[in-house]
CSV table of C-alpha atoms and ligand atoms in Angstrom, one decimal:
chain,number,residue,atom,x,y,z
A,14,MET,CA,0.0,0.0,0.0
A,15,SER,CA,1.3,3.4,-1.0
A,16,THR,CA,2.3,5.7,1.8
A,17,LYS,CA,0.5,8.7,0.3
A,18,ASN,CA,-2.2,8.8,-2.3
A,19,TRP,CA,-2.4,11.3,-5.1
A,20,PRO,CA,-4.7,14.2,-4.2
A,21,LEU,CA,-7.8,15.1,-6.1
A,22,TRP,CA,-8.0,18.0,-8.6
A,23,GLU,CA,-10.9,19.8,-10.1
A,24,ILE,CA,-10.5,20.5,-13.8
A,25,PHE,CA,-11.9,23.6,-15.6
A,26,VAL,CA,-11.7,23.9,-19.4
A,27,ARG,CA,-12.2,26.8,-21.7
A,28,SER,CA,-13.6,25.2,-24.9
A,29,LYS,CA,-12.8,28.2,-27.1
A,30,ASN,CA,-11.6,31.8,-26.7
A,31,GLY,CA,-14.5,34.0,-25.8
A,32,LEU,CA,-16.1,31.4,-23.5
A,33,GLU,CA,-15.5,31.0,-19.8
A,34,HIS,CA,-13.7,28.0,-18.2
A,35,ARG,CA,-16.3,25.4,-17.2
A,36,HIS,CA,-16.0,22.6,-14.7
A,37,PHE,CA,-15.3,19.3,-16.6
A,38,GLY,CA,-14.7,16.9,-13.8
A,39,SER,CA,-11.9,15.8,-11.5
A,40,LEU,CA,-8.9,13.5,-11.4
A,41,HIS,CA,-6.0,12.4,-9.2
A,42,ALA,CA,-2.4,13.7,-9.8
A,43,ALA,CA,0.7,14.1,-7.7
A,44,ASP,CA,1.0,17.8,-8.3
A,45,ALA,CA,-0.5,20.7,-10.4
A,46,GLU,CA,1.8,20.1,-13.3
A,47,MET,CA,0.8,16.4,-13.6
A,48,ALA,CA,-2.9,17.4,-13.1
A,49,LEU,CA,-2.6,19.6,-16.2
A,50,GLU,CA,-1.0,16.9,-18.2
A,51,ASN,CA,-3.6,14.3,-17.1
A,52,ALA,CA,-6.4,16.7,-17.7
A,53,ARG,CA,-5.3,17.1,-21.3
A,54,ASP,CA,-5.5,13.3,-21.8
A,55,VAL,CA,-8.6,12.7,-19.8
A,56,TYR,CA,-10.8,15.7,-20.8
A,57,THR,CA,-9.5,17.1,-24.1
A,58,ARG,CA,-8.9,14.2,-26.4
A,59,ARG,CA,-11.2,15.7,-29.1
A,60,ASN,CA,-10.3,19.4,-29.1
A,61,GLU,CA,-12.6,20.1,-26.3
A,62,GLY,CA,-10.4,22.9,-25.0
A,63,VAL,CA,-7.9,25.7,-25.6
A,64,SER,CA,-7.1,26.3,-21.9
A,65,ILE,CA,-7.2,24.3,-18.7
A,66,TRP,CA,-7.3,25.3,-15.0
A,67,VAL,CA,-6.6,22.8,-12.3
A,68,VAL,CA,-7.4,23.5,-8.6
A,69,GLU,CA,-6.8,21.0,-5.8
A,70,SER,CA,-10.2,20.0,-4.6
A,71,LYS,CA,-9.5,20.8,-1.0
A,72,HIS,CA,-9.1,24.5,-1.8
A,73,ILE,CA,-12.7,24.8,-3.0
A,74,THR,CA,-15.1,26.2,-0.5
A,75,ALA,CA,-18.7,25.3,-1.5
A,76,SER,CA,-22.0,26.6,-0.2
A,77,ASN,CA,-24.1,24.1,1.6
A,78,PRO,CA,-27.5,23.3,0.0
A,79,GLU,CA,-29.0,23.3,3.5
A,80,ASN,CA,-28.5,27.1,3.5
A,81,ASN,CA,-30.0,27.6,0.1
A,82,GLY,CA,-33.1,29.2,1.6
A,83,GLU,CA,-31.3,32.1,3.3
A,84,LEU,CA,-28.8,32.4,0.4
A,85,PHE,CA,-31.0,32.4,-2.6
A,86,GLU,CA,-34.6,32.9,-1.6
A,87,PRO,CA,-34.2,36.7,-1.0
A,88,ALA,CA,-33.6,37.2,-4.7
A,89,GLN,CA,-37.0,35.6,-5.6
A,90,ASP,CA,-39.3,38.5,-4.6
A,91,LYS,CA,-37.1,41.2,-6.1
A,92,VAL,CA,-39.1,41.4,-9.3
A,93,TYR,CA,-38.1,45.1,-9.7
A,94,ARG,CA,-34.7,43.8,-10.8
A,95,HIS,CA,-36.2,42.7,-14.1
A,96,PRO,CA,-37.2,44.9,-17.0
A,97,THR,CA,-40.7,43.4,-17.2
A,98,PHE,CA,-41.5,45.0,-13.9
A,99,TYR,CA,-41.8,48.5,-15.4
A,100,ASP,CA,-44.9,49.6,-17.2
A,101,LEU,CA,-44.3,51.6,-20.3
A,102,PRO,CA,-46.7,52.7,-23.1
A,103,ASP,CA,-46.6,50.5,-26.2
A,104,GLU,CA,-45.5,53.4,-28.3
A,105,VAL,CA,-42.0,53.4,-26.7
A,106,LYS,CA,-39.8,51.4,-29.0
A,107,HIS,CA,-36.4,49.9,-28.5
A,108,MET,CA,-36.2,50.0,-24.7
B,29,MET,CA,-32.7,12.9,13.0
B,30,SER,CA,-36.0,11.3,14.0
B,31,GLU,CA,-37.5,8.6,11.8
B,32,GLU,CA,-40.4,11.0,11.1
B,33,GLN,CA,-38.0,13.6,9.8
B,34,ILE,CA,-36.2,11.1,7.6
B,35,LYS,CA,-39.5,9.9,6.1
B,36,ASN,CA,-40.3,13.5,5.3
B,37,LEU,CA,-36.9,14.2,3.7
B,38,GLU,CA,-37.2,11.0,1.7
B,39,LYS,CA,-40.6,12.0,0.4
B,40,GLN,CA,-39.4,15.4,-0.7
B,41,PHE,CA,-36.4,13.7,-2.3
B,42,GLU,CA,-38.5,11.3,-4.3
B,43,GLU,CA,-40.7,14.3,-5.4
B,44,ARG,CA,-37.7,16.2,-6.6
B,45,ILE,CA,-36.6,13.3,-8.8
B,46,ALA,CA,-40.1,12.8,-10.1
B,47,ARG,CA,-40.1,16.5,-11.1
B,48,ASP,CA,-36.9,15.7,-13.1
B,49,GLU,CA,-34.7,17.7,-10.8
B,50,LYS,CA,-31.1,16.6,-10.5
B,51,ILE,CA,-29.5,15.5,-7.3
B,52,GLU,CA,-26.0,17.0,-6.7
B,53,PRO,CA,-23.2,15.7,-4.4
B,54,LYS,CA,-23.9,17.9,-1.3
B,55,ASP,CA,-27.7,17.5,-1.4
B,56,TRP,CA,-29.3,15.3,1.2
B,57,MET,CA,-30.0,11.8,-0.1
B,58,PRO,CA,-31.3,8.6,1.4
B,59,GLU,CA,-28.5,6.3,2.4
B,60,LYS,CA,-29.9,3.6,0.0
B,61,TYR,CA,-29.6,6.1,-2.9
B,62,ARG,CA,-26.0,6.8,-2.1
B,63,GLN,CA,-25.1,3.1,-1.7
B,64,THR,CA,-27.0,2.0,-4.9
B,65,HIS,CA,-25.2,4.7,-6.9
B,66,ILE,CA,-21.8,3.8,-5.5
B,67,ARG,CA,-22.5,0.2,-6.5
B,68,GLN,CA,-23.8,0.9,-10.0
B,69,MET,CA,-21.4,3.7,-10.9
B,70,SER,CA,-18.3,1.9,-9.6
B,71,GLN,CA,-19.3,-1.3,-11.3
B,72,HIS,CA,-19.6,0.8,-14.5
B,73,ALA,CA,-16.2,2.4,-13.9
B,74,HIS,CA,-14.6,-1.0,-13.3
B,75,SER,CA,-16.1,-2.4,-16.5
B,76,GLU,CA,-14.5,0.4,-18.5
B,77,ILE,CA,-11.1,-0.3,-16.9
B,78,ILE,CA,-11.3,-4.1,-17.2
B,79,GLY,CA,-12.8,-3.7,-20.6
B,80,MET,CA,-9.5,-2.4,-21.9
B,81,LEU,CA,-7.8,-5.7,-21.3
B,82,PRO,CA,-9.4,-7.9,-24.0
B,83,GLU,CA,-8.8,-5.2,-26.7
B,84,GLY,CA,-5.4,-4.2,-25.4
B,85,ASN,CA,-4.5,-7.8,-26.3
B,86,TRP,CA,-4.7,-6.9,-30.0
B,87,ILE,CA,-3.2,-3.4,-30.3
B,88,THR,CA,0.3,-4.6,-31.2
B,89,ARG,CA,-1.2,-7.1,-33.8
B,90,ALA,CA,-3.6,-4.8,-35.6
B,91,PRO,CA,-3.4,-5.5,-39.3
B,92,SER,CA,-2.8,-2.0,-40.5
B,93,LEU,CA,-1.8,1.4,-39.1
B,94,ARG,CA,-5.3,2.7,-39.7
B,95,ARG,CA,-6.7,-0.1,-37.5
B,96,LYS,CA,-4.0,0.4,-34.9
B,97,VAL,CA,-4.6,4.1,-34.4
B,98,ALA,CA,-8.3,3.5,-34.2
B,99,LEU,CA,-8.1,0.7,-31.7
B,100,LEU,CA,-5.5,2.6,-29.6
B,101,ALA,CA,-7.8,5.6,-29.5
B,102,LYS,CA,-10.8,3.5,-28.5
B,103,VAL,CA,-9.0,1.8,-25.7
B,104,GLN,CA,-7.7,5.2,-24.5
B,105,ASP,CA,-11.3,6.4,-24.5
B,106,GLU,CA,-12.3,3.5,-22.3
B,107,ALA,CA,-9.6,4.5,-19.8
B,108,GLY,CA,-11.1,8.0,-20.0
B,109,HIS,CA,-14.6,6.6,-19.3
B,110,GLY,CA,-13.3,4.7,-16.3
B,111,LEU,CA,-11.8,7.9,-15.0
B,112,TYR,CA,-14.9,10.1,-15.5
B,113,LEU,CA,-16.9,7.5,-13.7
B,114,TYR,CA,-14.5,6.9,-10.8
B,115,SER,CA,-14.3,10.7,-10.1
B,116,ALA,CA,-18.1,10.9,-10.3
B,117,THR,CA,-18.4,8.1,-7.8
B,118,GLU,CA,-16.0,9.8,-5.5
B,119,THR,CA,-18.4,12.7,-5.2
B,120,LEU,CA,-20.6,10.3,-3.1
B,121,GLY,CA,-18.0,10.1,-0.4
B,122,ILE,CA,-16.0,7.0,-1.3
B,123,SER,CA,-12.2,7.3,-2.1
B,124,ARG,CA,-10.5,6.0,-5.2
B,125,GLU,CA,-8.4,3.6,-3.1
B,126,GLU,CA,-11.6,2.1,-1.6
B,127,LEU,CA,-13.0,1.6,-5.0
B,128,TYR,CA,-9.9,-0.1,-6.3
B,129,GLU,CA,-9.8,-2.2,-3.2
B,130,GLN,CA,-13.3,-3.4,-3.9
B,131,LEU,CA,-12.4,-4.3,-7.4
B,132,HIS,CA,-9.2,-6.1,-6.5
B,133,THR,CA,-10.8,-8.1,-3.7
B,134,GLY,CA,-13.7,-9.2,-5.9
B,135,LYS,CA,-16.2,-7.3,-3.7
B,136,ALA,CA,-17.2,-5.2,-6.7
B,137,LYS,CA,-18.3,-6.6,-10.0
B,138,TYR,CA,-17.6,-5.6,-13.6
B,139,SER,CA,-19.5,-6.5,-16.7
B,140,SER,CA,-19.2,-10.3,-17.2
B,141,ILE,CA,-18.7,-9.8,-21.0
B,142,PHE,CA,-15.0,-9.0,-20.4
B,143,ASN,CA,-14.4,-12.5,-19.0
B,144,TYR,CA,-14.4,-13.9,-22.5
B,145,PRO,CA,-11.1,-14.3,-24.5
B,146,THR,CA,-10.3,-12.4,-27.7
B,147,LEU,CA,-9.0,-15.1,-29.9
B,148,THR,CA,-8.7,-13.5,-33.3
B,149,TRP,CA,-8.6,-10.0,-34.9
B,150,ALA,CA,-12.2,-10.4,-35.8
B,151,ASP,CA,-13.0,-10.2,-32.1
B,152,MET,CA,-12.0,-6.5,-32.2
B,153,GLY,CA,-14.7,-6.1,-34.8
B,154,ALA,CA,-17.3,-8.1,-32.8
B,155,ILE,CA,-16.6,-6.3,-29.6
B,156,GLY,CA,-16.9,-2.8,-31.1
B,157,TRP,CA,-20.0,-3.7,-33.0
B,158,LEU,CA,-21.8,-5.8,-30.4
B,159,VAL,CA,-20.4,-5.0,-27.0
B,160,ASP,CA,-20.1,-1.3,-27.5
B,161,GLY,CA,-23.4,-1.5,-29.3
B,162,ALA,CA,-25.1,-3.1,-26.3
B,163,ALA,CA,-23.3,-0.7,-24.0
B,164,ILE,CA,-24.7,2.3,-25.9
B,165,ILE,CA,-28.2,1.0,-25.5
B,166,ASN,CA,-27.6,0.7,-21.8
B,167,GLN,CA,-25.9,4.1,-21.5
B,168,VAL,CA,-28.0,6.5,-23.6
B,169,PRO,CA,-30.9,6.5,-21.1
B,170,LEU,CA,-28.4,7.2,-18.3
B,171,CYS,CA,-27.6,10.6,-19.7
B,172,ASN,CA,-30.9,11.6,-18.0
B,173,THR,CA,-30.4,9.8,-14.8
B,174,SER,CA,-31.1,11.7,-11.5
B,175,TYR,CA,-27.6,12.0,-10.1
B,176,GLY,CA,-26.0,15.0,-11.7
B,177,PRO,CA,-22.3,13.9,-11.8
B,178,TYR,CA,-23.3,10.5,-13.2
B,179,SER,CA,-25.5,12.1,-15.8
B,180,ARG,CA,-22.8,14.5,-16.9
B,181,ALA,CA,-20.2,11.7,-17.1
B,182,MET,CA,-22.6,9.6,-19.2
B,183,ILE,CA,-23.2,12.5,-21.6
B,184,ARG,CA,-19.5,12.6,-22.3
B,185,VAL,CA,-19.2,8.8,-22.5
B,186,CYS,CA,-22.1,8.6,-25.0
B,187,LYS,CA,-20.6,11.2,-27.3
B,188,GLU,CA,-17.5,9.1,-27.6
B,189,GLU,CA,-19.1,5.7,-27.9
B,190,SER,CA,-20.5,5.9,-31.4
B,191,PHE,CA,-17.0,5.9,-33.0
B,192,HIS,CA,-16.3,2.7,-31.1
B,193,GLN,CA,-19.2,0.9,-32.6
B,194,ARG,CA,-18.6,2.2,-36.1
B,195,GLN,CA,-14.9,1.1,-36.1
B,196,GLY,CA,-16.0,-2.3,-34.9
B,197,TYR,CA,-18.6,-2.7,-37.6
B,198,GLU,CA,-16.2,-1.5,-40.2
B,199,ILE,CA,-13.8,-4.3,-39.2
B,200,MET,CA,-16.5,-6.9,-39.5
B,201,MET,CA,-17.7,-5.5,-42.8
B,202,LYS,CA,-14.2,-5.6,-44.3
B,203,LEU,CA,-13.7,-9.2,-43.1
B,204,ALA,CA,-17.1,-10.3,-44.2
B,205,ASN,CA,-16.4,-9.0,-47.7
B,206,GLY,CA,-12.9,-10.5,-47.8
B,207,THR,CA,-11.5,-14.0,-48.5
B,208,PRO,CA,-13.5,-17.0,-47.4
B,209,GLU,CA,-11.1,-17.4,-44.5
B,210,GLN,CA,-11.7,-13.8,-43.5
B,211,LYS,CA,-15.4,-14.2,-43.7
B,212,GLU,CA,-15.3,-17.3,-41.6
B,213,MET,CA,-13.2,-15.5,-39.0
B,214,ALA,CA,-15.9,-12.8,-38.8
B,215,GLN,CA,-18.7,-15.3,-38.5
B,216,ASP,CA,-16.8,-17.2,-35.8
B,217,ALA,CA,-16.4,-14.0,-33.8
B,218,LEU,CA,-20.1,-13.2,-34.2
B,219,ASN,CA,-20.9,-16.8,-33.1
B,220,ARG,CA,-18.9,-16.4,-29.9
B,221,TRP,CA,-19.9,-12.8,-29.0
B,222,TRP,CA,-23.6,-12.8,-29.8
B,223,TRP,CA,-25.0,-14.6,-26.8
B,224,PRO,CA,-22.7,-13.0,-24.2
B,225,SER,CA,-23.7,-9.6,-25.7
B,226,LEU,CA,-27.4,-10.4,-25.1
B,227,MET,CA,-26.6,-11.5,-21.5
B,228,MET,CA,-24.7,-8.2,-21.1
B,229,LEU,CA,-28.1,-6.4,-20.9
B,230,GLY,CA,-28.8,-8.1,-17.7
B,231,PRO,CA,-31.0,-10.9,-16.3
B,232,THR,CA,-34.6,-11.2,-17.5
B,233,ASP,CA,-37.1,-8.8,-15.8
B,234,ASP,CA,-38.6,-11.5,-13.6
B,235,LYS,CA,-35.1,-12.3,-12.2
B,236,SER,CA,-33.8,-8.7,-11.9
B,237,VAL,CA,-33.8,-7.5,-8.3
B,238,HIS,CA,-33.2,-3.8,-8.7
B,239,THR,CA,-35.4,-2.8,-11.5
B,240,ALA,CA,-38.3,-1.1,-9.7
B,241,GLN,CA,-36.2,1.1,-7.4
B,242,SER,CA,-33.8,1.9,-10.2
B,243,MET,CA,-36.7,3.0,-12.5
B,244,LYS,CA,-37.8,5.4,-9.8
B,245,TRP,CA,-34.3,6.9,-9.5
B,246,LYS,CA,-33.9,7.0,-13.2
B,247,LEU,CA,-30.9,4.7,-13.0
B,248,LYS,CA,-32.9,2.7,-15.5
B,249,ARG,CA,-35.6,3.9,-18.0
B,250,LYS,CA,-36.3,0.6,-19.7
B,251,THR,CA,-36.2,-2.9,-18.4
B,252,ASN,CA,-33.5,-5.4,-19.3
B,253,ASP,CA,-35.8,-7.3,-21.6
B,254,GLU,CA,-36.9,-4.1,-23.4
B,255,LEU,CA,-33.2,-3.1,-23.9
B,256,ARG,CA,-32.4,-6.6,-25.1
B,257,GLN,CA,-35.2,-6.5,-27.6
B,258,GLN,CA,-34.1,-3.1,-28.9
B,259,PHE,CA,-30.5,-4.4,-29.3
B,260,ILE,CA,-31.6,-7.5,-31.2
B,261,ASP,CA,-34.0,-5.5,-33.5
B,262,GLN,CA,-31.3,-3.0,-34.4
B,263,THR,CA,-28.5,-5.5,-34.8
B,264,VAL,CA,-30.0,-8.3,-36.9
B,265,PRO,CA,-30.4,-6.1,-40.0
B,266,GLN,CA,-26.8,-5.0,-39.6
B,267,ALA,CA,-25.7,-8.6,-39.7
B,268,ASP,CA,-27.8,-9.3,-42.8
B,269,LEU,CA,-26.3,-6.3,-44.5
B,270,ILE,CA,-22.8,-7.7,-44.4
B,271,GLY,CA,-23.9,-11.3,-45.0
B,272,LEU,CA,-23.2,-12.7,-41.6
B,273,THR,CA,-25.6,-15.0,-39.8
B,274,ILE,CA,-26.8,-14.5,-36.2
B,275,PRO,CA,-26.1,-17.8,-34.4
B,276,ASP,CA,-29.7,-18.4,-33.3
B,277,PRO,CA,-31.9,-20.9,-35.1
B,278,ASP,CA,-35.0,-19.6,-33.4
B,279,LEU,CA,-34.5,-16.1,-34.5
B,280,LYS,CA,-37.4,-14.9,-36.7
B,281,TRP,CA,-39.3,-11.7,-37.5
B,282,ASN,CA,-42.6,-11.5,-35.7
B,283,GLU,CA,-44.9,-9.5,-38.0
B,284,GLU,CA,-47.5,-8.9,-35.2
B,285,ARG,CA,-45.0,-7.6,-32.6
B,286,GLN,CA,-42.9,-5.9,-35.3
B,287,SER,CA,-39.9,-7.4,-33.5
B,288,TYR,CA,-37.6,-10.4,-33.7
B,289,ASP,CA,-38.4,-13.5,-31.6
B,290,PHE,CA,-35.3,-15.1,-30.4
B,291,GLY,CA,-34.1,-18.3,-28.8
B,292,GLU,CA,-33.5,-19.3,-25.1
B,293,ILE,CA,-30.5,-17.6,-23.5
B,294,ASN,CA,-28.2,-19.8,-21.5
B,295,TRP,CA,-28.5,-18.1,-18.1
B,296,ASP,CA,-26.5,-20.8,-16.3
B,297,GLU,CA,-23.5,-19.7,-18.3
B,298,PHE,CA,-24.2,-16.1,-17.4
B,299,TRP,CA,-24.4,-16.9,-13.6
B,300,GLN,CA,-21.3,-19.1,-13.8
B,301,VAL,CA,-19.3,-16.2,-15.4
B,302,VAL,CA,-20.7,-13.7,-12.8
B,303,LYS,CA,-19.7,-16.0,-10.0
B,304,GLY,CA,-16.1,-16.0,-11.3
B,305,HIS,CA,-16.0,-19.2,-13.4
B,306,GLY,CA,-15.9,-17.6,-16.9
B,307,PRO,CA,-13.0,-18.4,-19.1
B,308,MET,CA,-11.0,-15.3,-18.3
B,309,ASN,CA,-12.1,-14.1,-14.8
B,310,LYS,CA,-8.9,-15.1,-13.1
B,311,GLU,CA,-6.7,-13.7,-15.9
B,312,ARG,CA,-8.5,-10.4,-15.9
B,313,MET,CA,-8.1,-9.9,-12.1
B,314,ARG,CA,-4.5,-11.1,-12.3
B,315,ALA,CA,-3.6,-8.5,-15.0
B,316,ARG,CA,-5.4,-5.7,-13.2
B,317,ILE,CA,-3.9,-6.4,-9.8
B,318,ASN,CA,-0.5,-6.9,-11.4
B,319,ALA,CA,-0.7,-3.5,-13.1
B,320,TRP,CA,-1.8,-1.8,-9.9
B,321,GLU,CA,1.0,-3.4,-7.8
B,322,CYS,CA,3.7,-3.0,-10.3
B,323,GLY,CA,2.8,0.7,-10.7
B,324,GLU,CA,3.1,1.4,-7.0
B,325,TRP,CA,6.7,2.5,-7.1
B,326,VAL,CA,5.8,4.9,-9.9
B,327,ARG,CA,3.0,6.5,-7.9
B,328,ASP,CA,5.2,6.8,-4.8
B,329,ALA,CA,8.0,8.3,-6.8
B,330,ALA,CA,5.7,10.9,-8.4
B,331,MET,CA,4.4,11.8,-5.0
B,332,ALA,CA,8.0,12.1,-3.6
B,333,HIS,CA,9.0,14.2,-6.5
B,334,ALA,CA,6.0,16.5,-6.1
B,335,GLU,CA,6.8,17.0,-2.5
B,336,LYS,CA,10.5,17.8,-3.2
B,337,LYS,CA,9.5,20.3,-5.8
B,338,GLN,CA,7.1,21.9,-3.4
B,339,GLN,CA,9.8,22.2,-0.7
B,340,ARG,CA,12.3,23.6,-3.1
B,341,LYS,CA,9.7,26.3,-4.0
B,342,GLN,CA,9.1,27.1,-0.4
B,343,LYS,CA,12.8,27.5,0.3
B,344,GLN,CA,13.3,29.9,-2.6
B,345,ALA,CA,10.4,32.0,-1.3
B,346,VAL,CA,12.1,32.4,2.1
C,406,FE2,FE1,-16.7,3.0,-22.7
C,407,FE2,FE1,-16.6,2.0,-25.9
């Protein structure tokens, strides 16, 4: 049995310039450099990307779904943040 | 949590799935959902990994460079599929080491189809055409399964599978149109892989323990028998087209059902192979464990090297 296992890395790929990096999945690697190399082989065998980010999974802080109420519900009743909330006469064009 | 509270959470959970909402790793889930998914997803991952062995057997003996690059790319894809699925399984709170441990000790299963030997080059054709074909039929519905990481992994897998099946069928087609010896080789491979491929879609519905629960969680959208019928109906015309004969004397078109009737499957053979008595079970496990153990010093060295680099970086920063 190995003394130390390779840590887990989260892989983000930009599929083409102009688009954001998107989470593609994860993999194990000894360090960041190897994570990049492995990510190339695992997640971009068919030109899926032009840029890769790797982040060791333990560095990601995630919100807890149990707190979704207090985190996200306050946005639900703020209809005035949407353009459809405002009444304008039909004659107004392009607004 | 009280039993009452858990009941309540379970009810909400089932309702979410019924509404086609996805479940994500940090969401609350019934323990049985977690365990069932770990079992099915890891079994799937193990199958991708063990599945490389029968085909890896022929890479160095591919008859042309074209066939060799294709087979190599296919086997590499299967490694990728295994890795997508292992990391998706890890989101359920089990480590990669535990997953490997389960495979290597025989606690976890993999698809029984990979316990058959690959005797000739035509087997590469039969596997791509039939085994990947049956796998696609199994996998396409899983793209909509309820567990988010599994569904995302399956979407990626399914996108890559169709080349696997096409390269296999092309091999069969070429052989079937070749010399009499080549055609015989293709027919022989079909004869050997046909029945195991039908078994691959799982026990008949009356013998299948997990179907009802799996349907509810969208781990399954059609029953084993429905999938098997679909596979047969789509494959028989493909065999006809290249002049090969499906090795089933009872196979015939049923006008009324608009489907093929087919002969009895030898389920004794299936259960024998599942229980470890197939022709290649021991060899597959030996090869897998050997690769893992012989790779240990490489994994350790990589880790030691990474730590050394890290320390060097820290020293320079001081
Ligand atoms: Fe695969
Ligand atoms: Fe495949």
